[in-house]
Short mmCIF file of C-alpha atoms in Angstrom, two decimals:
data_model
loop_
_atom_site.label_atom_id
_atom_site.label_comp_id
_atom_site.label_asym_id
_atom_site.label_seq_id
_atom_site.Cartn_x
_atom_site.Cartn_y
_atom_site.Cartn_z
CA MET A 1 130.57 -85.65 -71.71
CA SER A 2 130.52 -82.33 -72.99
CA ALA A 3 126.69 -82.24 -72.14
CA LEU A 4 128.07 -82.91 -68.64
CA ALA A 5 130.53 -80.47 -68.90
CA SER A 6 128.10 -77.94 -69.54
CA ILE A 7 125.54 -79.13 -67.17
CA LEU A 8 128.66 -78.52 -64.57
CA LEU A 9 129.40 -74.95 -65.59
CA LEU A 10 126.41 -73.77 -65.76
CA PRO A 11 125.53 -72.82 -62.13
CA VAL A 12 129.85 -70.76 -62.27
CA GLY A 13 128.07 -68.95 -65.72
CA LEU A 14 125.17 -68.24 -63.80
CA HIS A 15 126.90 -67.11 -60.67
CA ALA A 16 129.43 -64.90 -62.55
CA ALA A 17 126.36 -63.35 -64.04
CA TRP A 18 124.90 -62.66 -60.71
CA ARG A 19 127.82 -60.87 -59.49
CA LEU A 20 128.58 -59.02 -63.59
CA ILE A 21 124.69 -57.36 -62.41
CA ARG A 22 124.86 -56.67 -59.10
CA GLN A 23 128.50 -54.91 -59.60
CA GLN A 24 126.93 -52.66 -62.44
CA HIS A 25 123.81 -51.58 -60.29
CA ARG A 26 125.98 -50.83 -57.50
CA ASP A 27 127.99 -48.76 -59.87
CA ARG A 28 125.32 -47.04 -60.95
CA ILE A 29 124.05 -46.32 -57.67
CA GLU A 30 127.58 -45.06 -56.87
CA ALA A 31 127.37 -42.79 -59.72
CA SER A 32 124.07 -41.44 -59.27
CA THR A 33 125.62 -40.72 -55.58
CA THR A 34 128.55 -39.55 -56.53
CA ALA A 35 126.51 -37.35 -59.85
CA SER A 36 124.19 -35.97 -56.79
CA LEU A 37 126.58 -34.61 -54.27
CA MET A 38 127.97 -33.01 -56.83
CA ASP A 39 124.96 -31.46 -57.31
CA THR A 40 124.83 -30.30 -54.45
CA VAL A 41 127.91 -28.94 -54.11
CA LEU A 42 127.91 -27.18 -56.85
CA SER A 43 124.76 -25.51 -55.83
CA THR A 44 125.00 -25.26 -52.33
CA THR A 45 128.89 -23.84 -52.19
CA ARG A 46 130.10 -20.20 -52.16
CA GLU A 47 133.22 -21.39 -53.86
CA TRP A 48 133.28 -20.63 -57.27
CA LEU A 49 134.27 -23.55 -59.40
CA TRP A 50 135.88 -22.89 -62.96
CA ALA A 51 137.84 -23.79 -65.73
CA VAL A 52 139.46 -21.99 -68.82
CA GLY A 53 140.38 -23.82 -71.89
CA ALA A 54 144.05 -22.80 -73.62
CA ASP A 55 142.79 -20.07 -75.35
CA GLY A 56 142.13 -18.26 -71.62
CA ARG A 57 138.07 -18.48 -72.13
CA PHE A 58 135.63 -19.95 -69.63
CA THR A 59 134.58 -23.84 -70.58
CA PHE A 60 133.32 -23.95 -67.27
CA SER A 61 131.54 -21.95 -64.58
CA SER A 62 129.50 -23.16 -61.48
CA ARG A 63 126.40 -21.70 -60.38
CA ALA A 64 128.37 -19.81 -57.30
CA SER A 65 129.29 -17.45 -60.09
CA ARG A 66 125.65 -15.82 -59.53
CA GLU A 67 126.56 -14.75 -55.70
CA LEU A 68 129.90 -14.43 -56.16
CA LEU A 69 130.29 -12.09 -59.28
CA GLY A 70 127.01 -11.67 -61.00
CA TYR A 71 127.57 -13.46 -63.73
CA GLU A 72 125.17 -16.86 -64.43
CA PRO A 73 127.22 -19.71 -65.62
CA SER A 74 126.12 -19.18 -69.22
CA GLU A 75 127.57 -15.41 -69.61
CA LEU A 76 130.63 -17.01 -68.34
CA VAL A 77 131.38 -20.00 -70.75
CA GLY A 78 132.76 -18.94 -74.05
CA ARG A 79 134.12 -15.29 -72.77
CA PRO A 80 137.44 -14.21 -71.38
CA CYS A 81 138.64 -14.59 -68.28
CA SER A 82 139.92 -11.27 -68.14
CA LEU A 83 136.63 -10.38 -67.89
CA ILE A 84 136.41 -11.13 -64.05
CA ILE A 85 140.53 -11.27 -63.55
CA ASP A 86 142.67 -9.07 -64.59
CA LEU A 87 145.98 -10.89 -66.12
CA ALA A 88 148.96 -8.77 -65.35
CA GLU A 89 147.91 -9.17 -61.74
CA LEU A 90 148.82 -12.45 -61.79
CA LYS A 91 152.30 -11.26 -62.37
CA THR A 92 152.71 -9.87 -58.62
CA ALA A 93 149.74 -12.00 -57.09
CA ARG A 94 150.83 -12.04 -53.24
CA LYS A 95 149.72 -15.68 -51.70
CA PRO A 96 148.28 -15.91 -48.23
CA ASP A 97 150.23 -16.75 -44.91
CA ALA A 98 150.85 -20.27 -45.02
CA ARG A 99 151.05 -19.92 -41.03
CA ALA A 100 146.77 -19.08 -41.96
CA GLY A 101 146.91 -22.45 -43.15
CA ARG A 102 145.11 -21.00 -46.89
CA GLU A 103 146.63 -21.33 -50.29
CA GLY A 104 146.43 -19.83 -53.38
CA LEU A 105 146.77 -16.56 -55.10
CA LEU A 106 145.63 -13.63 -53.27
CA LEU A 107 143.26 -11.25 -55.78
CA SER A 108 141.14 -8.74 -57.08
CA ALA A 109 137.89 -9.89 -59.08
CA ARG A 110 135.45 -7.52 -61.17
CA GLN A 111 131.88 -8.12 -60.52
CA ARG A 112 128.79 -7.19 -62.88
CA GLY A 113 129.21 -3.52 -62.80
CA GLY A 114 132.88 -3.13 -62.21
CA ARG A 115 133.46 -3.45 -58.01
CA SER A 116 136.06 -4.95 -57.12
CA LEU A 117 136.21 -8.26 -54.55
CA ASN A 118 138.80 -9.83 -52.84
CA VAL A 119 138.95 -13.50 -53.82
CA GLU A 120 141.22 -16.54 -53.12
CA VAL A 121 142.13 -18.07 -56.05
CA VAL A 122 143.35 -22.20 -56.22
CA GLY A 123 144.30 -23.51 -59.53
CA ARG A 124 145.92 -26.53 -61.73
CA ARG A 125 146.99 -26.72 -65.03
CA ARG A 126 145.31 -29.33 -67.72
CA SER A 127 147.18 -31.27 -70.08
CA ASP A 128 145.98 -33.44 -73.10
CA THR A 129 146.87 -36.36 -74.37
CA ASP A 130 150.36 -35.44 -75.45
CA GLY A 131 151.21 -33.57 -72.54
CA ARG A 132 150.11 -29.74 -73.72
CA VAL A 133 148.64 -27.14 -71.52
CA SER A 134 145.19 -27.28 -72.90
CA GLY A 135 144.12 -24.97 -69.98
CA PHE A 136 143.32 -24.22 -66.17
CA GLU A 137 140.89 -25.52 -63.30
CA GLY A 138 140.52 -24.16 -59.80
CA ILE A 139 138.09 -22.65 -57.51
CA ALA A 140 138.67 -19.17 -56.43
CA ARG A 141 136.67 -18.59 -52.92
CA PRO A 142 135.29 -15.18 -51.43
CA ARG A 143 137.55 -12.98 -48.50
CA ASP A 144 136.72 -11.47 -45.63
CA VAL A 145 137.82 -7.95 -46.11
CA SER A 146 137.76 -7.57 -42.50
CA THR A 147 140.07 -10.20 -41.66
CA ALA A 148 142.15 -9.98 -44.98
CA GLN A 149 145.90 -9.21 -45.24
CA SER A 150 145.38 -6.89 -48.03
CA PRO A 151 148.57 -5.69 -51.07
CA ALA A 152 149.81 -3.21 -49.14
CA ASN A 153 149.30 0.09 -51.86
CA PRO A 154 151.25 3.41 -49.90
CA GLU A 155 149.87 5.62 -53.17
CA ILE A 156 146.24 4.17 -52.05
CA THR A 157 146.81 4.13 -48.12
CA ALA A 158 148.49 7.55 -48.42
CA ARG A 159 144.89 9.03 -50.44
CA LEU A 160 141.93 7.13 -48.17
CA ASP A 161 144.29 8.45 -44.77
CA ARG A 162 144.00 12.21 -46.59
CA LEU A 163 140.00 11.64 -47.43
CA PHE A 164 139.43 9.67 -43.79
CA ALA A 165 141.39 12.69 -42.23
CA THR A 166 139.33 15.77 -43.94
CA ARG A 167 136.41 13.22 -44.51
CA ALA A 168 136.77 15.52 -48.01
CA LEU A 169 133.78 14.18 -49.52
CA ILE A 170 129.85 15.93 -50.20
CA THR A 171 126.85 14.65 -51.33
CA ALA A 172 124.48 15.93 -54.70
CA PHE A 173 121.16 14.62 -54.16
CA GLN A 174 118.66 14.13 -57.29
CA PRO A 175 115.18 14.41 -57.14
CA ILE A 176 112.46 11.32 -58.00
CA SER A 177 109.08 12.81 -58.89
CA HIS A 178 105.59 12.02 -59.16
CA LEU A 179 105.55 11.79 -62.87
CA GLY A 180 101.52 12.88 -63.02
CA THR A 181 102.11 15.96 -61.17
CA GLY A 182 105.30 16.48 -60.78
CA GLU A 183 105.74 16.85 -57.17
CA ILE A 184 109.33 15.82 -55.18
CA VAL A 185 108.86 12.86 -53.75
CA GLY A 186 112.54 11.90 -52.47
CA ALA A 187 116.19 12.26 -53.65
CA GLU A 188 118.75 10.35 -54.61
CA ALA A 189 122.21 10.70 -52.26
CA LEU A 190 125.25 10.55 -54.67
CA THR A 191 128.72 10.70 -52.90
CA ARG A 192 130.63 13.47 -54.76
CA PHE A 193 134.64 13.59 -54.22
CA VAL A 194 136.85 16.45 -53.82
CA SER A 195 139.82 14.99 -52.46
CA SER A 196 142.65 16.30 -54.68
CA PRO A 197 143.63 14.01 -57.41
CA PHE A 198 140.37 13.72 -58.82
CA ARG A 199 138.93 9.57 -59.05
CA SER A 200 135.72 9.44 -59.88
CA PRO A 201 133.52 7.96 -57.15
CA ASP A 202 133.85 3.87 -58.39
CA GLN A 203 137.00 4.70 -58.29
CA TRP A 204 137.46 6.02 -54.77
CA PHE A 205 135.13 2.68 -54.18
CA ALA A 206 137.11 0.24 -55.80
CA GLU A 207 140.48 0.90 -54.32
CA ALA A 208 138.82 1.35 -50.69
CA ASP A 209 137.91 -1.91 -51.28
CA SER A 210 141.23 -3.40 -52.24
CA ILE A 211 143.04 -2.65 -49.06
CA GLY A 212 140.11 -3.35 -46.68
CA ARG A 213 138.39 0.33 -46.44
CA GLY A 214 135.19 -0.39 -48.07
CA LEU A 215 132.91 -0.40 -45.26
CA GLU A 216 134.46 2.27 -43.39
CA LEU A 217 134.11 4.66 -46.67
CA GLU A 218 130.36 3.45 -47.44
CA PHE A 219 129.36 4.71 -43.76
CA LEU A 220 132.00 7.95 -43.92
CA ALA A 221 129.34 8.52 -47.17
CA LEU A 222 126.24 7.43 -45.63
CA GLU A 223 127.23 9.28 -42.37
CA THR A 224 127.54 12.69 -44.92
CA ALA A 225 124.16 12.29 -46.81
CA MET A 226 122.17 11.83 -43.36
CA LEU A 227 123.99 14.98 -42.22
CA ALA A 228 123.31 16.70 -45.78
CA ALA A 229 119.52 15.48 -45.73
CA ALA A 230 118.53 17.43 -42.90
CA ASP A 231 118.49 20.48 -45.25
CA LEU A 232 115.86 18.49 -47.89
CA PRO A 233 111.84 19.24 -47.44
CA ALA A 234 111.05 17.64 -44.65
CA HIS A 235 107.84 15.28 -46.88
CA VAL A 236 111.67 13.44 -48.78
CA TYR A 237 112.87 10.67 -48.68
CA ILE A 238 116.17 10.17 -48.97
CA ALA A 239 118.15 7.11 -50.88
CA VAL A 240 121.44 6.15 -49.97
CA ASN A 241 123.61 3.46 -52.17
CA LEU A 242 124.91 0.67 -49.19
CA SER A 243 126.64 -2.96 -50.24
CA PRO A 244 124.97 -5.63 -48.57
CA SER A 245 128.15 -6.30 -46.33
CA ALA A 246 127.12 -2.55 -45.02
CA CYS A 247 123.72 -3.44 -44.12
CA LEU A 248 124.96 -6.90 -42.01
CA ASP A 249 127.25 -4.03 -40.38
CA PRO A 250 125.74 -3.04 -37.02
CA ARG A 251 127.11 0.19 -37.33
CA LEU A 252 123.96 1.19 -40.18
CA SER A 253 121.64 0.96 -37.44
CA ASP A 254 123.76 3.34 -35.14
CA ILE A 255 124.03 5.83 -38.31
CA VAL A 256 120.28 5.67 -38.58
CA ARG A 257 119.40 6.33 -34.99
CA ASN A 258 121.67 9.04 -34.94
CA SER A 259 120.52 10.49 -37.77
CA GLY A 260 117.94 12.49 -36.64
CA LEU A 261 115.77 11.75 -39.29
CA LYS A 262 112.68 9.38 -38.95
CA PRO A 263 113.02 6.08 -40.37
CA GLY A 264 110.57 5.91 -42.84
CA ARG A 265 112.67 8.94 -44.75
CA ILE A 266 115.24 6.89 -45.85
CA VAL A 267 115.36 4.14 -48.41
CA VAL A 268 118.74 1.60 -48.49
CA GLU A 269 118.94 1.03 -52.25
CA LEU A 270 120.81 -2.12 -52.98
CA THR A 271 122.63 -3.08 -56.39
CA GLU A 272 121.58 -5.67 -58.30
CA ARG A 273 125.58 -5.73 -58.96
CA SER A 274 126.46 -6.08 -55.22
CA ALA A 275 126.50 -9.90 -54.28
CA VAL A 276 124.20 -11.59 -51.76
CA ALA A 277 125.89 -14.68 -49.76
CA ASP A 278 123.15 -15.04 -47.49
CA TYR A 279 119.68 -13.52 -48.21
CA ALA A 280 118.32 -15.32 -44.90
CA ARG A 281 121.16 -13.61 -43.00
CA LEU A 282 120.29 -10.27 -44.70
CA ALA A 283 116.85 -10.05 -44.28
CA ALA A 284 117.13 -10.90 -40.63
CA ALA A 285 119.79 -7.72 -40.11
CA LEU A 286 117.20 -5.26 -41.90
CA ALA A 287 114.22 -6.66 -40.00
CA PRO A 288 114.37 -4.14 -37.07
CA LEU A 289 114.96 -0.91 -39.18
CA ARG A 290 112.20 -2.21 -41.60
CA SER A 291 109.91 -2.40 -38.30
CA ALA A 292 111.32 1.14 -37.86
CA GLY A 293 109.66 2.23 -41.23
CA LEU A 294 113.23 2.12 -42.77
CA ARG A 295 112.32 0.92 -47.19
CA ILE A 296 114.16 -1.29 -49.35
CA ALA A 297 114.62 -0.64 -52.83
CA ILE A 298 116.27 -2.92 -55.25
CA ASP A 299 118.52 -0.68 -58.09
CA ASP A 300 119.69 -1.39 -61.04
CA VAL A 301 116.38 -4.10 -61.71
CA GLY A 302 117.16 -5.16 -65.66
CA ALA A 303 121.37 -4.97 -65.98
CA GLY A 304 120.88 -8.52 -65.24
CA PHE A 305 120.26 -11.49 -63.76
CA SER A 306 120.40 -10.90 -59.65
CA SER A 307 117.88 -8.25 -59.89
CA MET A 308 114.83 -10.71 -59.81
CA ARG A 309 116.40 -12.65 -57.00
CA HIS A 310 116.82 -9.90 -54.46
CA ILE A 311 113.09 -9.04 -55.23
CA LEU A 312 111.93 -12.48 -54.37
CA ARG A 313 114.07 -12.98 -51.27
CA LEU A 314 114.08 -9.24 -49.65
CA GLY A 315 110.67 -8.29 -50.84
CA PRO A 316 111.69 -4.68 -51.11
CA GLU A 317 109.43 -1.72 -51.21
CA LEU A 318 110.57 -0.16 -54.35
CA ILE A 319 112.09 -1.65 -57.40
CA LYS A 320 114.51 0.55 -60.11
CA LEU A 321 114.10 0.66 -63.07
CA ASP A 322 117.17 0.34 -64.67
CA ARG A 323 118.16 3.20 -67.28
CA THR A 324 119.21 0.21 -69.93
CA ILE A 325 115.13 -0.45 -69.74
CA VAL A 326 113.93 3.50 -69.72
CA ALA A 327 116.56 4.51 -72.54
CA GLY A 328 114.74 4.80 -76.14
CA ILE A 329 112.28 2.52 -74.86
CA ASP A 330 108.88 4.62 -76.80
CA ASN A 331 111.12 3.03 -79.92
CA SER A 332 111.69 -0.18 -78.84
CA PRO A 333 108.40 -2.56 -78.31
CA LYS A 334 110.47 -5.36 -76.54
CA GLN A 335 111.04 -2.56 -74.12
CA ARG A 336 107.85 -1.42 -74.07
CA ALA A 337 106.18 -5.55 -73.16
CA LEU A 338 109.28 -5.43 -70.47
CA CYS A 339 107.98 -2.30 -68.78
CA ALA A 340 104.58 -2.96 -69.00
CA ALA A 341 105.62 -6.31 -67.32
CA MET A 342 107.25 -5.19 -64.38
CA VAL A 343 104.63 -2.63 -63.87
CA SER A 344 102.07 -6.05 -63.43
CA PHE A 345 104.86 -8.33 -61.33
CA SER A 346 105.68 -4.53 -58.94
CA SER A 347 102.36 -3.93 -58.66
CA GLN A 348 101.06 -8.07 -57.84
CA ILE A 349 103.92 -7.93 -54.95
CA GLY A 350 102.86 -4.48 -53.59
CA ALA A 351 106.06 -2.30 -54.68
CA ARG A 352 106.96 0.80 -56.06
CA LEU A 353 107.97 1.02 -59.74
CA VAL A 354 110.68 4.27 -60.05
CA ALA A 355 111.60 4.54 -63.94
CA GLU A 356 115.76 5.76 -63.87
CA GLY A 357 117.54 7.88 -66.47
CA ILE A 358 114.69 9.26 -67.96
CA GLU A 359 116.27 12.14 -70.44
CA THR A 360 113.95 12.90 -73.13
CA HIS A 361 110.29 13.59 -73.14
CA ALA A 362 109.46 10.74 -75.52
CA GLU A 363 110.89 8.87 -72.63
CA LEU A 364 108.65 10.05 -70.28
CA ALA A 365 105.56 9.66 -72.01
CA THR A 366 105.97 6.20 -72.99
CA VAL A 367 107.17 4.59 -69.17
CA ALA A 368 103.38 7.43 -68.18
CA GLU A 369 101.74 5.44 -71.03
CA LEU A 370 102.48 1.42 -69.65
CA GLY A 371 101.58 2.90 -65.81
CA LEU A 372 104.53 4.10 -63.85
CA ASN A 373 104.09 7.09 -61.28
CA THR A 374 107.63 7.68 -60.02
CA GLY A 375 111.02 8.27 -62.25
CA GLN A 376 114.10 10.33 -62.04
CA GLY A 377 116.53 11.19 -64.89
CA TYR A 378 118.19 14.27 -66.26
CA LEU A 379 114.42 15.25 -67.88
CA LEU A 380 113.32 15.39 -64.71
CA GLY A 381 116.33 17.35 -62.34
CA ARG A 382 120.06 16.60 -62.93
CA PRO A 383 122.31 16.26 -59.05
CA SER A 384 122.74 18.61 -57.29
CA VAL A 385 124.58 19.83 -53.73
CA LEU A 386 123.32 22.89 -53.22
CA PRO A 387 120.71 23.52 -50.68
CA ALA A 388 118.96 26.18 -52.57
CA ASP A 389 117.99 24.01 -55.23
CA TRP A 390 116.45 21.80 -52.98
CA SER A 391 114.43 24.32 -51.20
CA HIS A 392 112.84 24.61 -54.66
CA TRP A 393 111.44 21.26 -54.47
CA ARG A 394 109.65 22.23 -51.47
CA GLN A 395 108.24 25.09 -53.89
CA ARG A 396 107.24 23.19 -56.25
CA ASN A 397 105.45 20.45 -54.33
CA ARG A 398 103.40 23.78 -53.11
CA SER A 399 102.42 24.47 -56.83
CA SER A 400 101.88 21.47 -57.28
CA THR A 401 99.11 20.53 -54.60
CA SER A 402 97.89 23.72 -55.48
CA GLY A 403 96.79 23.01 -58.49
CA ASN A 404 99.41 24.84 -60.94
CA ASP A 405 101.79 22.42 -61.88
CA ASP A 406 100.00 19.64 -62.52
CA THR A 407 101.88 17.91 -65.66
#
């Protein structure tokens, strides 16, 4: 009887086992699909997913931190969230207009290098099994500063209103030299503010960003530099620092066209500390200007992780090696090895390498020995706002070409 029961129950057991196997198979497929979908979301979204522990240190960062903030996820994990967000700002953070369908908090995040970025942060508390707060998690998304309603700051607004009304800024040019001959081949335009109260250039630009007028200030600085560049020797190129957002703005083409300078004399420096959300769009926006002769330089290469992505995606004509690589290079085998690798790399992709921040004769001799032909720094020439100083660059070039300054 028991044998008969076993025989009768066998199909039932086999069917149950078969259903269990099928369910496990479906679960594995669903888990794999979910994991693949999450990986796609994490790698493609512009929204930065983050988590911090009870101690305020990051425990997770999605890959969007690269473009949004200039930090690799691995650089953030274990570091305090105050690196990105001023915790004191959370107490006064403004909520978006609910009628616009937005939620969370409007904050100013710090990118690599200290530049400000307007973001909307949405988060929630996490709790452990005992119900105690174990941290926070959420997302941060960039806000379009041209349409965002930035918190009103009367003092900042008043300062910038005065600045734009008086156009109280000037341009200092720092020479860029050929290291073999000493010839001045280019000049970097550096904005100097003469409006009171005293603020460093970074502070002025950060404050303008904080109230949605960053691009307006960038273009005022660019127009000022283009006007001043008329007094530079005609063979010297002019390097101007611009953000990716400025390069996407149609005003850039108008300013270049109205400057009276040939596009071939203009170099746009994109700092690696500036996030690029869409390389294809940026490349397309710059294409007409580049076709006319304008060149692109990637600035601060070596100061972080974004620069190589900028180089590979934009194909610049110039690469500027950051001061952190040049400083003390004569005493650092590692820095010399990196510099030598960049010399080889830039040569293979057809870009000119420029050493920034040369301040000692030993640094100059080392970078020249490694194969760099062009550089700038206090040893070679300090920034100057005086046209009389700029005129000396023409005289120096005449003596260089005549063979009297063959350094």
